[in-house]
Amino acid sequence: MNEERVQIIGNDMIIDSSLWHACAGRLVHVPPVNSTVSYFPQGHFEHAGMENADDAIATASRIPWRIQCRVTSVELKMDSRTEEVYTKIHLNPIVTNNNNSTDDDKDYALSESLNLFGRSQFLTKVLTQSDANNGGGFSVPKKLAETIFPPLNYKITKPGIENLPSQDILARDYRGNIWKFRHVYRGNPLRHLLTTGWSKFVTAKQVVSGDTIVFGRDDNGDVYVGIRRVRRARWQGRIRAESVLEAARLAAIGRGFEIRYYPSSSTTEFCVVDSVVNATKRKMMNEFGAGTRIKMAFETLNSTGVEPVGWYKGSIESVEDVDPNHWPGSFWRRLKV
């Protein structure tokens, strides 16, 4: 792995885009610098778990539900203590006379999924209870072993476990540490396993059942390993209420502000490229209604990198404001499915 991919600043690390998205998930969208986006304060409050707090409710009456902004900087970061990824985005509110997207925004919406990961490859697996047991090994999916790891020599000439196909895997984590795993191909039926070294990794990283292991290979053929933590309902204490209220206040008076977004929260992105927002707005006004069939993407548990998403499908029950008293006219969570 190229050393330029990781830059440590204080307690956090700025890491390469492909590595960051591998841990964040394929459905996480980060707007590019200079793009026009819509900032939803209502979603920001929800992300911090404070949508029902008195301060948030009082603030809601003084700010619009949607504020158009220009992205001036983006940092893809990882907490060096927990290895949980987040993004820090600086926004400048803008005054516009229309809701049309720029050509750059349209290009972003069309090409983002094609260019997100560059030439890097990664595969993931959600850890089972057996995988997360620090006294056991890791059962490697066949596609992961054959795509990410160097090829094994399957030409066995002598009987005995010591002669089964095996090799040492050196994988670098996002701190720059090298982990050595013994990769073997054995069992009945035959399967790929990581044995020696895996227990040490589980203990050091404090992984649990439900966490996702990410193995990747970069442009140079070097192997890296990361963790996507199991989703939490809220990130209590991770985002300070004061910072969210200040961001909303600054946005409302047209001054630059900063937001943080943690993909592993269970909340929706609240800073969205305008081309996506405007397309949704048109559908909301012209196509969506009670009975309309819709679908929503979700990332499959064990992504092969080829078909990373599945679809929730349902029918719209109603189109209405989720909080008409404090956010009248807001499109945030307006569809009840």
PDB file of C-alpha atoms in Angstrom, residues 54-332:
ATOM      1  CA  ASP A  54     -35.893  21.631  22.969  1.00  0.00           C
ATOM      2  CA  ASP A  55     -32.978  23.588  21.463  1.00  0.00           C
ATOM      3  CA  ALA A  56     -33.458  21.902  18.092  1.00  0.00           C
ATOM      4  CA  ILE A  57     -37.199  22.570  18.072  1.00  0.00           C
ATOM      5  CA  ALA A  58     -36.646  26.203  18.969  1.00  0.00           C
ATOM      6  CA  THR A  59     -34.014  26.557  16.238  1.00  0.00           C
ATOM      7  CA  ALA A  60     -36.245  24.912  13.624  1.00  0.00           C
ATOM      8  CA  SER A  61     -38.672  27.807  13.608  1.00  0.00           C
ATOM      9  CA  ARG A  62     -35.919  30.222  12.559  1.00  0.00           C
ATOM     10  CA  ILE A  63     -34.279  28.398   9.666  1.00  0.00           C
ATOM     11  CA  PRO A  64     -35.440  26.996   6.308  1.00  0.00           C
ATOM     12  CA  TRP A  65     -35.773  23.252   5.869  1.00  0.00           C
ATOM     13  CA  ARG A  66     -33.417  23.306   2.848  1.00  0.00           C
ATOM     14  CA  ILE A  67     -30.372  25.522   2.357  1.00  0.00           C
ATOM     15  CA  GLN A  68     -28.391  25.407  -0.894  1.00  0.00           C
ATOM     16  CA  CYS A  69     -24.622  25.491  -0.415  1.00  0.00           C
ATOM     17  CA  ARG A  70     -21.338  25.183  -2.250  1.00  0.00           C
ATOM     18  CA  VAL A  71     -18.918  22.515  -1.027  1.00  0.00           C
ATOM     19  CA  THR A  72     -15.559  24.176  -0.340  1.00  0.00           C
ATOM     20  CA  SER A  73     -13.652  21.255   1.204  1.00  0.00           C
ATOM     21  CA  VAL A  74     -14.071  17.552   1.932  1.00  0.00           C
ATOM     22  CA  GLU A  75     -11.975  15.383   4.235  1.00  0.00           C
ATOM     23  CA  LEU A  76     -12.473  11.609   4.323  1.00  0.00           C
ATOM     24  CA  LYS A  77     -11.373  10.660   7.816  1.00  0.00           C
ATOM     25  CA  MET A  78     -11.109   7.721  10.165  1.00  0.00           C
ATOM     26  CA  ASP A  79     -11.047   7.818  13.943  1.00  0.00           C
ATOM     27  CA  SER A  80      -7.654   6.372  14.835  1.00  0.00           C
ATOM     28  CA  ARG A  81      -9.011   4.889  18.074  1.00  0.00           C
ATOM     29  CA  THR A  82     -12.043   3.038  16.745  1.00  0.00           C
ATOM     30  CA  GLU A  83     -11.228   2.917  12.996  1.00  0.00           C
ATOM     31  CA  GLU A  84     -14.731   4.233  12.281  1.00  0.00           C
ATOM     32  CA  VAL A  85     -14.912   6.415   9.196  1.00  0.00           C
ATOM     33  CA  TYR A  86     -16.563   9.795   8.884  1.00  0.00           C
ATOM     34  CA  THR A  87     -16.417  12.757   6.563  1.00  0.00           C
ATOM     35  CA  LYS A  88     -15.879  16.420   7.402  1.00  0.00           C
ATOM     36  CA  ILE A  89     -17.428  18.834   4.891  1.00  0.00           C
ATOM     37  CA  HIS A  90     -17.199  22.626   4.823  1.00  0.00           C
ATOM     38  CA  LEU A  91     -20.132  24.419   3.180  1.00  0.00           C
ATOM     39  CA  ASN A  92     -20.815  27.992   2.081  1.00  0.00           C
ATOM     40  CA  PRO A  93     -24.498  28.946   1.640  1.00  0.00           C
ATOM     41  CA  ILE A  94     -25.290  30.406  -1.781  1.00  0.00           C
ATOM     42  CA  VAL A  95     -28.047  32.576  -3.188  1.00  0.00           C
ATOM     43  CA  THR A  96     -29.674  31.175  -6.311  1.00  0.00           C
ATOM     44  CA  ASN A  97     -32.613  32.231  -8.421  1.00  0.00           C
ATOM     45  CA  ASN A  98     -33.511  28.753  -9.559  1.00  0.00           C
ATOM     46  CA  ASN A  99     -33.319  25.144  -8.506  1.00  0.00           C
ATOM     47  CA  ASN A 100     -31.521  23.843 -11.572  1.00  0.00           C
ATOM     48  CA  SER A 101     -28.303  21.882 -11.129  1.00  0.00           C
ATOM     49  CA  THR A 102     -25.058  22.866 -12.739  1.00  0.00           C
ATOM     50  CA  ASP A 103     -23.520  20.676 -15.424  1.00  0.00           C
ATOM     51  CA  ASP A 104     -20.900  19.583 -12.893  1.00  0.00           C
ATOM     52  CA  ASP A 105     -23.618  18.340 -10.551  1.00  0.00           C
ATOM     53  CA  LYS A 106     -25.276  16.367 -13.338  1.00  0.00           C
ATOM     54  CA  ASP A 107     -21.972  14.829 -14.357  1.00  0.00           C
ATOM     55  CA  TYR A 108     -21.332  13.870 -10.739  1.00  0.00           C
ATOM     56  CA  ALA A 109     -24.713  12.182 -10.415  1.00  0.00           C
ATOM     57  CA  LEU A 110     -24.075  10.112 -13.544  1.00  0.00           C
ATOM     58  CA  SER A 111     -20.436   9.177 -13.068  1.00  0.00           C
ATOM     59  CA  GLU A 112     -19.973   8.935  -9.308  1.00  0.00           C
ATOM     60  CA  SER A 113     -20.694   5.220  -9.058  1.00  0.00           C
ATOM     61  CA  LEU A 114     -18.353   4.478 -11.969  1.00  0.00           C
ATOM     62  CA  ASN A 115     -15.323   6.327 -10.627  1.00  0.00           C
ATOM     63  CA  LEU A 116     -15.732   5.922  -6.882  1.00  0.00           C
ATOM     64  CA  PHE A 117     -13.199   3.188  -6.291  1.00  0.00           C
ATOM     65  CA  GLY A 118     -10.667   3.786  -9.037  1.00  0.00           C
ATOM     66  CA  ARG A 119      -8.693   0.623  -9.781  1.00  0.00           C
ATOM     67  CA  SER A 120      -8.660  -0.656  -6.195  1.00  0.00           C
ATOM     68  CA  GLN A 121     -10.549  -3.844  -5.431  1.00  0.00           C
ATOM     69  CA  PHE A 122     -12.218  -4.804  -2.184  1.00  0.00           C
ATOM     70  CA  LEU A 123     -14.516  -7.518  -0.889  1.00  0.00           C
ATOM     71  CA  THR A 124     -16.363  -7.748   2.384  1.00  0.00           C
ATOM     72  CA  LYS A 125     -17.873 -10.264   4.764  1.00  0.00           C
ATOM     73  CA  VAL A 126     -20.094  -9.770   7.792  1.00  0.00           C
ATOM     74  CA  LEU A 127     -18.446 -11.595  10.675  1.00  0.00           C
ATOM     75  CA  THR A 128     -20.287 -14.533  12.190  1.00  0.00           C
ATOM     76  CA  GLN A 129     -20.090 -15.478  15.856  1.00  0.00           C
ATOM     77  CA  SER A 130     -17.495 -18.091  14.919  1.00  0.00           C
ATOM     78  CA  ASP A 131     -15.404 -15.552  12.979  1.00  0.00           C
ATOM     79  CA  ALA A 132     -15.480 -13.080  15.889  1.00  0.00           C
ATOM     80  CA  ASN A 133     -14.448 -15.693  18.466  1.00  0.00           C
ATOM     81  CA  ASN A 134     -10.874 -14.806  19.374  1.00  0.00           C
ATOM     82  CA  GLY A 135     -10.047 -18.479  19.819  1.00  0.00           C
ATOM     83  CA  GLY A 136     -11.005 -19.475  16.306  1.00  0.00           C
ATOM     84  CA  GLY A 137     -10.251 -18.636  12.703  1.00  0.00           C
ATOM     85  CA  PHE A 138     -11.871 -16.751   9.879  1.00  0.00           C
ATOM     86  CA  SER A 139     -13.809 -18.570   7.160  1.00  0.00           C
ATOM     87  CA  VAL A 140     -12.838 -16.755   3.954  1.00  0.00           C
ATOM     88  CA  PRO A 141     -15.391 -16.546   1.136  1.00  0.00           C
ATOM     89  CA  LYS A 142     -14.034 -18.245  -1.967  1.00  0.00           C
ATOM     90  CA  LYS A 143     -14.387 -15.145  -4.153  1.00  0.00           C
ATOM     91  CA  LEU A 144     -12.519 -13.014  -1.609  1.00  0.00           C
ATOM     92  CA  ALA A 145      -9.664 -15.523  -1.357  1.00  0.00           C
ATOM     93  CA  GLU A 146      -9.315 -15.871  -5.111  1.00  0.00           C
ATOM     94  CA  THR A 147      -9.728 -12.158  -5.936  1.00  0.00           C
ATOM     95  CA  ILE A 148      -7.819 -10.364  -3.185  1.00  0.00           C
ATOM     96  CA  PHE A 149      -5.232 -12.820  -1.862  1.00  0.00           C
ATOM     97  CA  PRO A 150      -2.243 -14.059  -3.883  1.00  0.00           C
ATOM     98  CA  PRO A 151      -2.974 -17.395  -5.600  1.00  0.00           C
ATOM     99  CA  LEU A 152      -2.387 -20.600  -3.663  1.00  0.00           C
ATOM    100  CA  ASN A 153      -0.453 -23.556  -5.043  1.00  0.00           C
ATOM    101  CA  TYR A 154      -3.077 -26.288  -5.296  1.00  0.00           C
ATOM    102  CA  LYS A 155      -0.623 -28.906  -6.587  1.00  0.00           C
ATOM    103  CA  ILE A 156      -0.447 -31.209  -3.574  1.00  0.00           C
ATOM    104  CA  THR A 157       2.090 -33.981  -4.019  1.00  0.00           C
ATOM    105  CA  LYS A 158       2.164 -35.450  -0.499  1.00  0.00           C
ATOM    106  CA  PRO A 159      -0.554 -36.356   2.000  1.00  0.00           C
ATOM    107  CA  GLY A 160      -0.744 -34.654   5.402  1.00  0.00           C
ATOM    108  CA  ILE A 161      -2.037 -31.364   6.758  1.00  0.00           C
ATOM    109  CA  GLU A 162       1.394 -29.770   6.548  1.00  0.00           C
ATOM    110  CA  ASN A 163       1.324 -30.219   2.778  1.00  0.00           C
ATOM    111  CA  LEU A 164      -2.077 -28.621   2.162  1.00  0.00           C
ATOM    112  CA  PRO A 165      -2.101 -25.371   0.147  1.00  0.00           C
ATOM    113  CA  SER A 166      -1.138 -22.502   2.449  1.00  0.00           C
ATOM    114  CA  GLN A 167       0.612 -19.142   2.509  1.00  0.00           C
ATOM    115  CA  ASP A 168       1.225 -16.121   4.716  1.00  0.00           C
ATOM    116  CA  ILE A 169      -0.868 -13.026   3.977  1.00  0.00           C
ATOM    117  CA  LEU A 170       0.545  -9.625   4.927  1.00  0.00           C
ATOM    118  CA  ALA A 171      -2.223  -7.023   5.210  1.00  0.00           C
ATOM    119  CA  ARG A 172      -1.837  -3.393   6.196  1.00  0.00           C
ATOM    120  CA  ASP A 173      -4.520  -1.648   8.240  1.00  0.00           C
ATOM    121  CA  TYR A 174      -5.340   2.055   8.159  1.00  0.00           C
ATOM    122  CA  ARG A 175      -2.935   2.825  10.970  1.00  0.00           C
ATOM    123  CA  GLY A 176      -0.114   1.449   8.835  1.00  0.00           C
ATOM    124  CA  ASN A 177       0.288  -1.705  10.951  1.00  0.00           C
ATOM    125  CA  ILE A 178       1.092  -4.968   9.184  1.00  0.00           C
ATOM    126  CA  TRP A 179      -0.955  -8.042  10.135  1.00  0.00           C
ATOM    127  CA  LYS A 180       0.303 -11.517   9.273  1.00  0.00           C
ATOM    128  CA  PHE A 181      -2.344 -14.179   8.660  1.00  0.00           C
ATOM    129  CA  ARG A 182      -1.888 -17.839   7.774  1.00  0.00           C
ATOM    130  CA  HIS A 183      -4.105 -18.622   4.800  1.00  0.00           C
ATOM    131  CA  VAL A 184      -4.902 -22.327   4.407  1.00  0.00           C
ATOM    132  CA  TYR A 185      -7.163 -24.401   2.188  1.00  0.00           C
ATOM    133  CA  ARG A 186      -8.416 -27.440   4.088  1.00  0.00           C
ATOM    134  CA  GLY A 187     -11.390 -29.163   5.668  1.00  0.00           C
ATOM    135  CA  ASN A 188     -14.233 -31.322   4.414  1.00  0.00           C
ATOM    136  CA  PRO A 189     -15.475 -29.850   2.252  1.00  0.00           C
ATOM    137  CA  LEU A 190     -12.333 -27.894   1.392  1.00  0.00           C
ATOM    138  CA  ARG A 191     -12.536 -24.208   2.239  1.00  0.00           C
ATOM    139  CA  HIS A 192     -10.341 -21.130   2.691  1.00  0.00           C
ATOM    140  CA  LEU A 193      -9.420 -20.174   6.260  1.00  0.00           C
ATOM    141  CA  LEU A 194      -7.297 -17.604   8.065  1.00  0.00           C
ATOM    142  CA  THR A 195      -5.801 -19.303  11.113  1.00  0.00           C
ATOM    143  CA  THR A 196      -2.631 -18.108  12.838  1.00  0.00           C
ATOM    144  CA  GLY A 197      -2.772 -14.351  13.363  1.00  0.00           C
ATOM    145  CA  TRP A 198      -6.539 -13.987  13.118  1.00  0.00           C
ATOM    146  CA  SER A 199      -7.185 -14.316  16.864  1.00  0.00           C
ATOM    147  CA  LYS A 200      -4.648 -11.578  17.588  1.00  0.00           C
ATOM    148  CA  PHE A 201      -6.374  -9.307  15.060  1.00  0.00           C
ATOM    149  CA  VAL A 202      -9.830  -9.941  16.581  1.00  0.00           C
ATOM    150  CA  THR A 203      -8.585  -9.100  20.066  1.00  0.00           C
ATOM    151  CA  ALA A 204      -6.682  -5.972  19.032  1.00  0.00           C
ATOM    152  CA  LYS A 205      -9.507  -4.561  16.918  1.00  0.00           C
ATOM    153  CA  GLN A 206     -12.250  -5.579  19.372  1.00  0.00           C
ATOM    154  CA  VAL A 207     -14.436  -6.837  16.562  1.00  0.00           C
ATOM    155  CA  VAL A 208     -17.812  -8.388  17.303  1.00  0.00           C
ATOM    156  CA  SER A 209     -20.290 -10.511  15.428  1.00  0.00           C
ATOM    157  CA  GLY A 210     -22.037  -8.277  12.897  1.00  0.00           C
ATOM    158  CA  ASP A 211     -18.989  -6.138  12.131  1.00  0.00           C
ATOM    159  CA  THR A 212     -17.884  -6.288   8.511  1.00  0.00           C
ATOM    160  CA  ILE A 213     -14.325  -7.209   7.566  1.00  0.00           C
ATOM    161  CA  VAL A 214     -12.985  -5.444   4.478  1.00  0.00           C
ATOM    162  CA  PHE A 215     -10.093  -6.923   2.525  1.00  0.00           C
ATOM    163  CA  GLY A 216      -8.757  -4.992  -0.425  1.00  0.00           C
ATOM    164  CA  ARG A 217      -5.928  -4.942  -2.924  1.00  0.00           C
ATOM    165  CA  ASP A 218      -4.533  -1.689  -4.232  1.00  0.00           C
ATOM    166  CA  ASP A 219      -2.994  -0.769  -7.566  1.00  0.00           C
ATOM    167  CA  ASN A 220       0.368  -2.247  -6.534  1.00  0.00           C
ATOM    168  CA  GLY A 221      -1.097  -5.586  -5.473  1.00  0.00           C
ATOM    169  CA  ASP A 222      -0.659  -4.864  -1.767  1.00  0.00           C
ATOM    170  CA  VAL A 223      -3.358  -6.218   0.559  1.00  0.00           C
ATOM    171  CA  TYR A 224      -5.083  -4.037   3.132  1.00  0.00           C
ATOM    172  CA  VAL A 225      -7.654  -4.811   5.828  1.00  0.00           C
ATOM    173  CA  GLY A 226     -10.278  -2.646   7.494  1.00  0.00           C
ATOM    174  CA  ILE A 227     -13.431  -2.866   9.557  1.00  0.00           C
ATOM    175  CA  ARG A 228     -16.908  -1.503   9.004  1.00  0.00           C
ATOM    176  CA  ARG A 229     -18.474  -1.430  12.443  1.00  0.00           C
ATOM    177  CA  VAL A 230     -21.967  -2.803  12.940  1.00  0.00           C
ATOM    178  CA  ARG A 231     -24.538  -0.054  12.655  1.00  0.00           C
ATOM    179  CA  ARG A 232     -25.596   1.716  15.810  1.00  0.00           C
ATOM    180  CA  ALA A 233     -28.979   3.340  16.381  1.00  0.00           C
ATOM    181  CA  ARG A 234     -27.314   6.570  17.514  1.00  0.00           C
ATOM    182  CA  TRP A 235     -23.828   7.996  17.927  1.00  0.00           C
ATOM    183  CA  GLN A 236     -24.405   9.355  21.391  1.00  0.00           C
ATOM    184  CA  GLY A 237     -21.748  11.869  22.346  1.00  0.00           C
ATOM    185  CA  ARG A 238     -19.945  11.600  18.995  1.00  0.00           C
ATOM    186  CA  ILE A 239     -21.549  14.745  17.568  1.00  0.00           C
ATOM    187  CA  ARG A 240     -21.991  17.619  20.013  1.00  0.00           C
ATOM    188  CA  ALA A 241     -25.414  19.243  20.017  1.00  0.00           C
ATOM    189  CA  GLU A 242     -23.811  22.671  20.242  1.00  0.00           C
ATOM    190  CA  SER A 243     -21.911  22.151  16.984  1.00  0.00           C
ATOM    191  CA  VAL A 244     -25.073  21.086  15.155  1.00  0.00           C
ATOM    192  CA  LEU A 245     -27.052  24.077  16.407  1.00  0.00           C
ATOM    193  CA  GLU A 246     -24.203  26.407  15.460  1.00  0.00           C
ATOM    194  CA  ALA A 247     -23.984  24.904  11.962  1.00  0.00           C
ATOM    195  CA  ALA A 248     -27.718  25.394  11.415  1.00  0.00           C
ATOM    196  CA  ARG A 249     -27.554  28.962  12.718  1.00  0.00           C
ATOM    197  CA  LEU A 250     -24.622  29.891  10.469  1.00  0.00           C
ATOM    198  CA  ALA A 251     -26.295  28.275   7.452  1.00  0.00           C
ATOM    199  CA  ALA A 252     -29.461  30.284   8.048  1.00  0.00           C
ATOM    200  CA  ILE A 253     -27.595  33.626   8.060  1.00  0.00           C
ATOM    201  CA  GLY A 254     -25.497  32.767   5.001  1.00  0.00           C
ATOM    202  CA  ARG A 255     -22.153  32.118   6.683  1.00  0.00           C
ATOM    203  CA  GLY A 256     -19.793  29.184   6.110  1.00  0.00           C
ATOM    204  CA  PHE A 257     -20.101  26.187   8.404  1.00  0.00           C
ATOM    205  CA  GLU A 258     -18.820  22.643   8.898  1.00  0.00           C
ATOM    206  CA  ILE A 259     -20.604  19.312   9.246  1.00  0.00           C
ATOM    207  CA  ARG A 260     -19.539  15.787  10.131  1.00  0.00           C
ATOM    208  CA  TYR A 261     -21.273  12.684   8.844  1.00  0.00           C
ATOM    209  CA  TYR A 262     -20.773   9.166  10.225  1.00  0.00           C
ATOM    210  CA  PRO A 263     -21.908   6.549   7.676  1.00  0.00           C
ATOM    211  CA  SER A 264     -22.218   3.833  10.323  1.00  0.00           C
ATOM    212  CA  SER A 265     -25.064   5.701  11.994  1.00  0.00           C
ATOM    213  CA  SER A 266     -28.511   4.570  10.969  1.00  0.00           C
ATOM    214  CA  THR A 267     -29.509   8.021   9.745  1.00  0.00           C
ATOM    215  CA  THR A 268     -29.964   9.412   6.257  1.00  0.00           C
ATOM    216  CA  GLU A 269     -27.436  11.658   4.511  1.00  0.00           C
ATOM    217  CA  PHE A 270     -28.399  15.292   5.085  1.00  0.00           C
ATOM    218  CA  CYS A 271     -26.020  16.943   2.598  1.00  0.00           C
ATOM    219  CA  VAL A 272     -27.135  15.879  -0.878  1.00  0.00           C
ATOM    220  CA  VAL A 273     -26.031  16.939  -4.358  1.00  0.00           C
ATOM    221  CA  ASP A 274     -28.643  19.291  -5.813  1.00  0.00           C
ATOM    222  CA  SER A 275     -29.158  17.308  -9.008  1.00  0.00           C
ATOM    223  CA  VAL A 276     -30.411  14.400  -6.896  1.00  0.00           C
ATOM    224  CA  VAL A 277     -32.595  16.661  -4.727  1.00  0.00           C
ATOM    225  CA  ASN A 278     -34.153  18.398  -7.731  1.00  0.00           C
ATOM    226  CA  ALA A 279     -34.880  15.110  -9.503  1.00  0.00           C
ATOM    227  CA  THR A 280     -36.580  13.836  -6.356  1.00  0.00           C
ATOM    228  CA  LYS A 281     -38.514  17.095  -6.003  1.00  0.00           C
ATOM    229  CA  ARG A 282     -39.900  16.742  -9.534  1.00  0.00           C
ATOM    230  CA  LYS A 283     -40.983  13.180  -8.806  1.00  0.00           C
ATOM    231  CA  MET A 284     -42.508  14.264  -5.503  1.00  0.00           C
ATOM    232  CA  MET A 285     -44.623  16.853  -7.294  1.00  0.00           C
ATOM    233  CA  ASN A 286     -45.515  14.963 -10.478  1.00  0.00           C
ATOM    234  CA  GLU A 287     -45.214  11.221  -9.943  1.00  0.00           C
ATOM    235  CA  PHE A 288     -45.403  10.218  -6.295  1.00  0.00           C
ATOM    236  CA  GLY A 289     -48.771   9.651  -4.696  1.00  0.00           C
ATOM    237  CA  ALA A 290     -50.683   7.142  -2.618  1.00  0.00           C
ATOM    238  CA  GLY A 291     -50.315   3.707  -4.192  1.00  0.00           C
ATOM    239  CA  THR A 292     -47.172   4.494  -6.220  1.00  0.00           C
ATOM    240  CA  ARG A 293     -44.745   1.571  -6.181  1.00  0.00           C
ATOM    241  CA  ILE A 294     -41.153   2.530  -5.257  1.00  0.00           C
ATOM    242  CA  LYS A 295     -37.909   0.832  -4.291  1.00  0.00           C
ATOM    243  CA  MET A 296     -34.946   1.775  -2.092  1.00  0.00           C
ATOM    244  CA  ALA A 297     -31.421   0.401  -2.368  1.00  0.00           C
ATOM    245  CA  PHE A 298     -29.567  -1.279   0.473  1.00  0.00           C
ATOM    246  CA  GLU A 299     -26.111  -2.815   0.562  1.00  0.00           C
ATOM    247  CA  THR A 300     -26.003  -6.596   0.682  1.00  0.00           C
ATOM    248  CA  LEU A 301     -24.348  -8.112   3.739  1.00  0.00           C
ATOM    249  CA  ASN A 302     -21.512  -9.808   1.890  1.00  0.00           C
ATOM    250  CA  SER A 303     -20.685  -7.575  -1.041  1.00  0.00           C
ATOM    251  CA  THR A 304     -18.897  -9.175  -3.975  1.00  0.00           C
ATOM    252  CA  GLY A 305     -18.155  -5.805  -5.524  1.00  0.00           C
ATOM    253  CA  VAL A 306     -20.205  -6.846  -8.575  1.00  0.00           C
ATOM    254  CA  GLU A 307     -23.755  -6.788  -7.218  1.00  0.00           C
ATOM    255  CA  PRO A 308     -23.392  -4.775  -3.999  1.00  0.00           C
ATOM    256  CA  VAL A 309     -27.019  -3.770  -3.509  1.00  0.00           C
ATOM    257  CA  GLY A 310     -30.455  -5.207  -3.012  1.00  0.00           C
ATOM    258  CA  TRP A 311     -33.782  -3.419  -3.069  1.00  0.00           C
ATOM    259  CA  TYR A 312     -36.542  -2.771  -0.569  1.00  0.00           C
ATOM    260  CA  LYS A 313     -39.843  -2.491  -2.446  1.00  0.00           C
ATOM    261  CA  GLY A 314     -43.168  -1.076  -1.336  1.00  0.00           C
ATOM    262  CA  SER A 315     -46.074   1.249  -2.036  1.00  0.00           C
ATOM    263  CA  ILE A 316     -46.492   4.855  -0.949  1.00  0.00           C
ATOM    264  CA  GLU A 317     -49.163   5.180   1.705  1.00  0.00           C
ATOM    265  CA  SER A 318     -49.116   8.970   1.919  1.00  0.00           C
ATOM    266  CA  VAL A 319     -47.087  12.081   1.013  1.00  0.00           C
ATOM    267  CA  GLU A 320     -47.017  14.457   3.974  1.00  0.00           C
ATOM    268  CA  ASP A 321     -44.809  16.589   6.206  1.00  0.00           C
ATOM    269  CA  VAL A 322     -43.245  14.505   8.962  1.00  0.00           C
ATOM    270  CA  ASP A 323     -43.237  17.555  11.298  1.00  0.00           C
ATOM    271  CA  PRO A 324     -45.622  20.220   9.942  1.00  0.00           C
ATOM    272  CA  ASN A 325     -45.460  22.307  13.126  1.00  0.00           C
ATOM    273  CA  HIS A 326     -41.721  22.945  13.044  1.00  0.00           C
ATOM    274  CA  TRP A 327     -40.728  22.149   9.443  1.00  0.00           C
ATOM    275  CA  PRO A 328     -43.744  23.038   7.255  1.00  0.00           C
ATOM    276  CA  GLY A 329     -43.306  22.096   3.609  1.00  0.00           C
ATOM    277  CA  SER A 330     -40.152  20.050   4.248  1.00  0.00           C
ATOM    278  CA  PHE A 331     -39.387  17.184   1.886  1.00  0.00           C
ATOM    279  CA  TRP A 332     -37.406  15.414   4.615  1.00  0.00           C
TER     280      TRP A 332
END
